[in-house]
PDB file of C-alpha atoms in Angstrom:
ATOM      1  CA  UNK A   1       0.000   0.000   0.000  1.00  0.00           C
ATOM      2  CA  UNK A   2       2.794   2.441   0.798  1.00  0.00           C
ATOM      3  CA  UNK A   3       5.486   1.006  -1.478  1.00  0.00           C
ATOM      4  CA  UNK A   4       6.018   4.322  -3.240  1.00  0.00           C
ATOM      5  CA  UNK A   5       7.165   6.105  -0.084  1.00  0.00           C
ATOM      6  CA  UNK A   6      10.618   6.158   1.425  1.00  0.00           C
ATOM      7  CA  UNK A   7      10.495   4.865   4.986  1.00  0.00           C
ATOM      8  CA  UNK A   8      13.214   4.832   7.591  1.00  0.00           C
ATOM      9  CA  UNK A   9      13.479   1.234   8.798  1.00  0.00           C
ATOM     10  CA  UNK A  10      14.180  -0.024  12.299  1.00  0.00           C
ATOM     11  CA  UNK A  11      14.771  -3.789  12.432  1.00  0.00           C
ATOM     12  CA  UNK A  12      15.191  -6.487  15.080  1.00  0.00           C
ATOM     13  CA  UNK A  13      15.033  -4.192  18.106  1.00  0.00           C
ATOM     14  CA  UNK A  14      13.706  -5.225  21.497  1.00  0.00           C
ATOM     15  CA  UNK A  15      12.035  -2.078  22.796  1.00  0.00           C
ATOM     16  CA  UNK A  16      10.928  -3.925  25.915  1.00  0.00           C
ATOM     17  CA  UNK A  17      14.557  -3.637  27.045  1.00  0.00           C
ATOM     18  CA  UNK A  18      15.546  -0.397  25.340  1.00  0.00           C
ATOM     19  CA  UNK A  19      12.535   1.980  25.116  1.00  0.00           C
ATOM     20  CA  UNK A  20      11.759   4.165  22.120  1.00  0.00           C
ATOM     21  CA  UNK A  21      13.567   7.490  22.396  1.00  0.00           C
ATOM     22  CA  UNK A  22      11.383   9.749  20.282  1.00  0.00           C
ATOM     23  CA  UNK A  23       7.921  11.046  21.135  1.00  0.00           C
ATOM     24  CA  UNK A  24       6.809  10.976  17.507  1.00  0.00           C
ATOM     25  CA  UNK A  25       7.561   8.734  14.520  1.00  0.00           C
ATOM     26  CA  UNK A  26       6.503   9.527  10.983  1.00  0.00           C
ATOM     27  CA  UNK A  27       7.013   7.245   7.980  1.00  0.00           C
ATOM     28  CA  UNK A  28       8.999   4.683   9.941  1.00  0.00           C
ATOM     29  CA  UNK A  29       8.880   0.945   9.262  1.00  0.00           C
ATOM     30  CA  UNK A  30       9.435  -1.275  12.303  1.00  0.00           C
ATOM     31  CA  UNK A  31      10.382  -4.833  11.305  1.00  0.00           C
ATOM     32  CA  UNK A  32      10.570  -7.799  13.717  1.00  0.00           C
ATOM     33  CA  UNK A  33      10.634  -5.602  16.811  1.00  0.00           C
ATOM     34  CA  UNK A  34       9.239  -6.208  20.317  1.00  0.00           C
ATOM     35  CA  UNK A  35       7.286  -3.520  22.151  1.00  0.00           C
ATOM     36  CA  UNK A  36       5.831  -3.268  25.655  1.00  0.00           C
ATOM     37  CA  UNK A  37       5.265   0.457  26.087  1.00  0.00           C
ATOM     38  CA  UNK A  38       4.107   2.856  23.374  1.00  0.00           C
ATOM     39  CA  UNK A  39       2.361   5.199  25.811  1.00  0.00           C
ATOM     40  CA  UNK A  40       2.355   8.843  24.785  1.00  0.00           C
ATOM     41  CA  UNK A  41       4.106   8.218  21.453  1.00  0.00           C
ATOM     42  CA  UNK A  42       2.684   9.382  18.098  1.00  0.00           C
ATOM     43  CA  UNK A  43       2.872   7.044  15.099  1.00  0.00           C
ATOM     44  CA  UNK A  44       1.904   8.746  11.859  1.00  0.00           C
ATOM     45  CA  UNK A  45       2.032   6.919   8.538  1.00  0.00           C
ATOM     46  CA  UNK A  46       4.106   4.088  10.042  1.00  0.00           C
ATOM     47  CA  UNK A  47       4.305   0.354   9.371  1.00  0.00           C
ATOM     48  CA  UNK A  48       4.787  -2.388  11.957  1.00  0.00           C
ATOM     49  CA  UNK A  49       5.777  -5.613  10.228  1.00  0.00           C
ATOM     50  CA  UNK A  50       6.166  -8.971  11.999  1.00  0.00           C
ATOM     51  CA  UNK A  51       6.300  -7.189  15.366  1.00  0.00           C
ATOM     52  CA  UNK A  52       5.225  -8.388  18.797  1.00  0.00           C
ATOM     53  CA  UNK A  53       3.101  -5.774  20.573  1.00  0.00           C
ATOM     54  CA  UNK A  54       1.296  -8.202  22.900  1.00  0.00           C
ATOM     55  CA  UNK A  55      -0.031  -6.450  26.008  1.00  0.00           C
ATOM     56  CA  UNK A  56       1.812  -3.266  25.025  1.00  0.00           C
ATOM     57  CA  UNK A  57       0.561  -0.070  26.639  1.00  0.00           C
ATOM     58  CA  UNK A  58      -0.855   2.366  24.084  1.00  0.00           C
ATOM     59  CA  UNK A  59      -2.177   4.893  26.588  1.00  0.00           C
ATOM     60  CA  UNK A  60      -2.331   8.346  24.943  1.00  0.00           C
ATOM     61  CA  UNK A  61      -0.607   6.884  21.881  1.00  0.00           C
ATOM     62  CA  UNK A  62      -1.569   8.387  18.517  1.00  0.00           C
ATOM     63  CA  UNK A  63      -2.078   5.829  15.761  1.00  0.00           C
ATOM     64  CA  UNK A  64      -2.761   7.603  12.482  1.00  0.00           C
ATOM     65  CA  UNK A  65      -2.558   6.045   9.002  1.00  0.00           C
ATOM     66  CA  UNK A  66      -0.506   3.216  10.453  1.00  0.00           C
ATOM     67  CA  UNK A  67      -0.317  -0.394   9.263  1.00  0.00           C
ATOM     68  CA  UNK A  68       0.208  -3.543  11.307  1.00  0.00           C
ATOM     69  CA  UNK A  69       1.239  -6.454   9.077  1.00  0.00           C
ATOM     70  CA  UNK A  70       1.755  -9.982  10.459  1.00  0.00           C
ATOM     71  CA  UNK A  71       1.871  -8.582  14.006  1.00  0.00           C
ATOM     72  CA  UNK A  72       0.871 -10.060  17.337  1.00  0.00           C
ATOM     73  CA  UNK A  73      -1.291  -7.562  19.246  1.00  0.00           C
ATOM     74  CA  UNK A  74      -2.793  -9.852  21.889  1.00  0.00           C
ATOM     75  CA  UNK A  75      -4.394  -7.951  24.769  1.00  0.00           C
ATOM     76  CA  UNK A  76      -3.648  -4.455  23.482  1.00  0.00           C
ATOM     77  CA  UNK A  77      -6.130  -1.939  24.906  1.00  0.00           C
ATOM     78  CA  UNK A  78      -6.655   0.398  21.947  1.00  0.00           C
ATOM     79  CA  UNK A  79      -9.425   2.187  23.845  1.00  0.00           C
ATOM     80  CA  UNK A  80      -6.652   3.944  25.817  1.00  0.00           C
ATOM     81  CA  UNK A  81      -5.034   5.359  22.663  1.00  0.00           C
ATOM     82  CA  UNK A  82      -5.834   8.842  21.372  1.00  0.00           C
ATOM     83  CA  UNK A  83      -9.106   9.096  19.480  1.00  0.00           C
ATOM     84  CA  UNK A  84      -8.127  11.960  17.198  1.00  0.00           C
ATOM     85  CA  UNK A  85      -7.239  10.757  13.684  1.00  0.00           C
ATOM     86  CA  UNK A  86      -7.170   7.070  14.725  1.00  0.00           C
ATOM     87  CA  UNK A  87      -6.767   5.066  11.523  1.00  0.00           C
ATOM     88  CA  UNK A  88      -5.110   1.657  11.349  1.00  0.00           C
ATOM     89  CA  UNK A  89      -4.810  -1.221   8.942  1.00  0.00           C
ATOM     90  CA  UNK A  90      -4.497  -4.656  10.547  1.00  0.00           C
ATOM     91  CA  UNK A  91      -3.401  -7.271   8.025  1.00  0.00           C
ATOM     92  CA  UNK A  92      -2.725 -10.906   8.955  1.00  0.00           C
ATOM     93  CA  UNK A  93      -2.568  -9.981  12.645  1.00  0.00           C
ATOM     94  CA  UNK A  94      -3.461 -11.722  15.894  1.00  0.00           C
ATOM     95  CA  UNK A  95      -5.715  -9.410  17.902  1.00  0.00           C
ATOM     96  CA  UNK A  96      -6.956 -11.885  20.524  1.00  0.00           C
ATOM     97  CA  UNK A  97      -8.263 -10.176  23.683  1.00  0.00           C
ATOM     98  CA  UNK A  98      -7.691  -6.719  22.139  1.00  0.00           C
ATOM     99  CA  UNK A  99      -9.947  -3.973  23.481  1.00  0.00           C
ATOM    100  CA  UNK A 100     -11.502  -1.402  21.156  1.00  0.00           C
ATOM    101  CA  UNK A 101     -14.230  -0.250  23.559  1.00  0.00           C
ATOM    102  CA  UNK A 102     -15.791   3.103  22.547  1.00  0.00           C
ATOM    103  CA  UNK A 103     -13.235   3.519  19.729  1.00  0.00           C
ATOM    104  CA  UNK A 104     -14.157   5.088  16.395  1.00  0.00           C
ATOM    105  CA  UNK A 105     -12.710   2.665  13.842  1.00  0.00           C
ATOM    106  CA  UNK A 106     -14.558   3.673  10.679  1.00  0.00           C
ATOM    107  CA  UNK A 107     -11.282   4.538   8.929  1.00  0.00           C
ATOM    108  CA  UNK A 108      -9.714   1.211   9.861  1.00  0.00           C
ATOM    109  CA  UNK A 109      -9.227  -2.073   8.014  1.00  0.00           C
ATOM    110  CA  UNK A 110      -9.132  -5.619   9.391  1.00  0.00           C
ATOM    111  CA  UNK A 111      -7.941  -8.166   6.830  1.00  0.00           C
ATOM    112  CA  UNK A 112      -7.148 -11.855   7.425  1.00  0.00           C
ATOM    113  CA  UNK A 113      -6.979 -11.344  11.193  1.00  0.00           C
ATOM    114  CA  UNK A 114      -7.635 -13.613  14.157  1.00  0.00           C
ATOM    115  CA  UNK A 115      -9.692 -11.531  16.592  1.00  0.00           C
ATOM    116  CA  UNK A 116     -10.752 -14.011  19.291  1.00  0.00           C
ATOM    117  CA  UNK A 117     -12.316 -12.670  22.512  1.00  0.00           C
ATOM    118  CA  UNK A 118     -11.817  -9.045  21.453  1.00  0.00           C
ATOM    119  CA  UNK A 119     -14.045  -6.328  22.914  1.00  0.00           C
ATOM    120  CA  UNK A 120     -15.902  -4.022  20.502  1.00  0.00           C
ATOM    121  CA  UNK A 121     -18.371  -2.686  23.104  1.00  0.00           C
ATOM    122  CA  UNK A 122     -19.841   0.653  21.950  1.00  0.00           C
ATOM    123  CA  UNK A 123     -17.304   0.826  19.134  1.00  0.00           C
ATOM    124  CA  UNK A 124     -18.044   2.621  15.873  1.00  0.00           C
ATOM    125  CA  UNK A 125     -17.125   0.204  13.090  1.00  0.00           C
ATOM    126  CA  UNK A 126     -19.408   1.854  10.520  1.00  0.00           C
ATOM    127  CA  UNK A 127     -17.783   1.801   7.094  1.00  0.00           C
ATOM    128  CA  UNK A 128     -14.849  -0.151   8.529  1.00  0.00           C
ATOM    129  CA  UNK A 129     -13.377  -2.621   6.045  1.00  0.00           C
ATOM    130  CA  UNK A 130     -13.455  -6.223   7.306  1.00  0.00           C
ATOM    131  CA  UNK A 131     -12.164  -9.092   5.180  1.00  0.00           C
ATOM    132  CA  UNK A 132     -11.704 -12.745   6.089  1.00  0.00           C
ATOM    133  CA  UNK A 133     -11.468 -12.322   9.870  1.00  0.00           C
ATOM    134  CA  UNK A 134     -12.207 -14.799  12.660  1.00  0.00           C
ATOM    135  CA  UNK A 135     -14.251 -13.169  15.449  1.00  0.00           C
ATOM    136  CA  UNK A 136     -14.567 -16.185  17.796  1.00  0.00           C
ATOM    137  CA  UNK A 137     -16.139 -14.986  21.080  1.00  0.00           C
ATOM    138  CA  UNK A 138     -15.615 -11.309  20.224  1.00  0.00           C
ATOM    139  CA  UNK A 139     -17.999  -9.000  22.100  1.00  0.00           C
ATOM    140  CA  UNK A 140     -20.280  -6.700  20.123  1.00  0.00           C
ATOM    141  CA  UNK A 141     -22.560  -4.694  22.429  1.00  0.00           C
ATOM    142  CA  UNK A 142     -23.914  -1.276  21.515  1.00  0.00           C
ATOM    143  CA  UNK A 143     -21.628  -1.438  18.496  1.00  0.00           C
ATOM    144  CA  UNK A 144     -22.271   0.520  15.297  1.00  0.00           C
ATOM    145  CA  UNK A 145     -21.801  -1.987  12.470  1.00  0.00           C
ATOM    146  CA  UNK A 146     -23.593   0.068   9.808  1.00  0.00           C
ATOM    147  CA  UNK A 147     -22.452  -0.996   6.351  1.00  0.00           C
ATOM    148  CA  UNK A 148     -19.808  -3.479   7.554  1.00  0.00           C
ATOM    149  CA  UNK A 149     -19.353  -6.429   5.189  1.00  0.00           C
ATOM    150  CA  UNK A 150     -18.992  -9.608   7.259  1.00  0.00           C
ATOM    151  CA  UNK A 151     -19.577 -11.883   4.238  1.00  0.00           C
ATOM    152  CA  UNK A 152     -15.988 -13.156   4.197  1.00  0.00           C
ATOM    153  CA  UNK A 153     -15.592 -13.375   7.984  1.00  0.00           C
ATOM    154  CA  UNK A 154     -16.636 -16.059  10.445  1.00  0.00           C
ATOM    155  CA  UNK A 155     -17.415 -17.070  14.035  1.00  0.00           C
ATOM    156  CA  UNK A 156     -19.137 -13.845  15.052  1.00  0.00           C
ATOM    157  CA  UNK A 157     -22.074 -13.644  17.447  1.00  0.00           C
ATOM    158  CA  UNK A 158     -23.895 -10.359  17.062  1.00  0.00           C
ATOM    159  CA  UNK A 159     -27.194  -9.517  18.756  1.00  0.00           C
ATOM    160  CA  UNK A 160     -29.161  -7.441  16.219  1.00  0.00           C
ATOM    161  CA  UNK A 161     -31.277  -5.951  19.029  1.00  0.00           C
ATOM    162  CA  UNK A 162     -28.212  -4.640  20.897  1.00  0.00           C
ATOM    163  CA  UNK A 163     -26.165  -3.426  17.903  1.00  0.00           C
ATOM    164  CA  UNK A 164     -26.764  -1.269  14.834  1.00  0.00           C
ATOM    165  CA  UNK A 165     -26.401  -3.676  11.886  1.00  0.00           C
ATOM    166  CA  UNK A 166     -28.201  -1.544   9.285  1.00  0.00           C
ATOM    167  CA  UNK A 167     -26.908  -2.301   5.773  1.00  0.00           C
ATOM    168  CA  UNK A 168     -24.296  -4.719   7.178  1.00  0.00           C
ATOM    169  CA  UNK A 169     -23.677  -7.733   4.935  1.00  0.00           C
ATOM    170  CA  UNK A 170     -23.744 -11.349   6.058  1.00  0.00           C
ATOM    171  CA  UNK A 171     -23.828 -14.689   4.266  1.00  0.00           C
ATOM    172  CA  UNK A 172     -27.068 -16.609   4.752  1.00  0.00           C
ATOM    173  CA  UNK A 173     -24.954 -19.459   6.153  1.00  0.00           C
ATOM    174  CA  UNK A 174     -23.798 -17.134   8.969  1.00  0.00           C
ATOM    175  CA  UNK A 175     -27.251 -16.039  10.111  1.00  0.00           C
ATOM    176  CA  UNK A 176     -27.016 -18.355  13.129  1.00  0.00           C
ATOM    177  CA  UNK A 177     -24.453 -15.898  14.557  1.00  0.00           C
ATOM    178  CA  UNK A 178     -27.169 -13.228  14.485  1.00  0.00           C
ATOM    179  CA  UNK A 179     -29.868 -15.386  16.018  1.00  0.00           C
ATOM    180  CA  UNK A 180     -28.005 -16.961  18.954  1.00  0.00           C
ATOM    181  CA  UNK A 181     -29.782 -14.732  21.479  1.00  0.00           C
ATOM    182  CA  UNK A 182     -33.168 -16.094  20.440  1.00  0.00           C
ATOM    183  CA  UNK A 183     -32.301 -19.703  21.345  1.00  0.00           C
ATOM    184  CA  UNK A 184     -33.883 -21.066  18.184  1.00  0.00           C
ATOM    185  CA  UNK A 185     -32.941 -24.108  16.151  1.00  0.00           C
ATOM    186  CA  UNK A 186     -31.880 -23.502  12.566  1.00  0.00           C
ATOM    187  CA  UNK A 187     -31.820 -26.404  10.127  1.00  0.00           C
TER     188      UNK A 187
END
């Protein structure tokens, strides 16, 4: 997606031992790095590739036009990051137990991701791009899913009475995930 730009690259660094020194990074590519604390740091137009950010703190972190490719983001609480200009692309990532509560994600993309047990409570996913994701036991409660295309994704349980699913797209074979609350038998 950003192949035409010139990025500074930081590779094979363990930032859990040696913390990031700058308060802002723009057009930087992080490759095979480990992170535990990104609190208060701004990432603008950056790429994280094959990085481990599991349980990393993102409190007051700005994530704007930033891509995560083949990254492990287990347990990251994105609801603590800055709301202004939040826009992220998650491609082939593990987002198990990630928290997006009350986050506005309509400029974000989730593609080929494993998103087990994630929390999307009161999140705005309207117009968010979702492709081929696994939402096993993810929580959707008071979530705005207007226009989201779930037709290539699986394992979601969404209560249509507790979430806005207007114009969202689902395969007929996945309707059971919308009817779980009603305790009915579908054959």
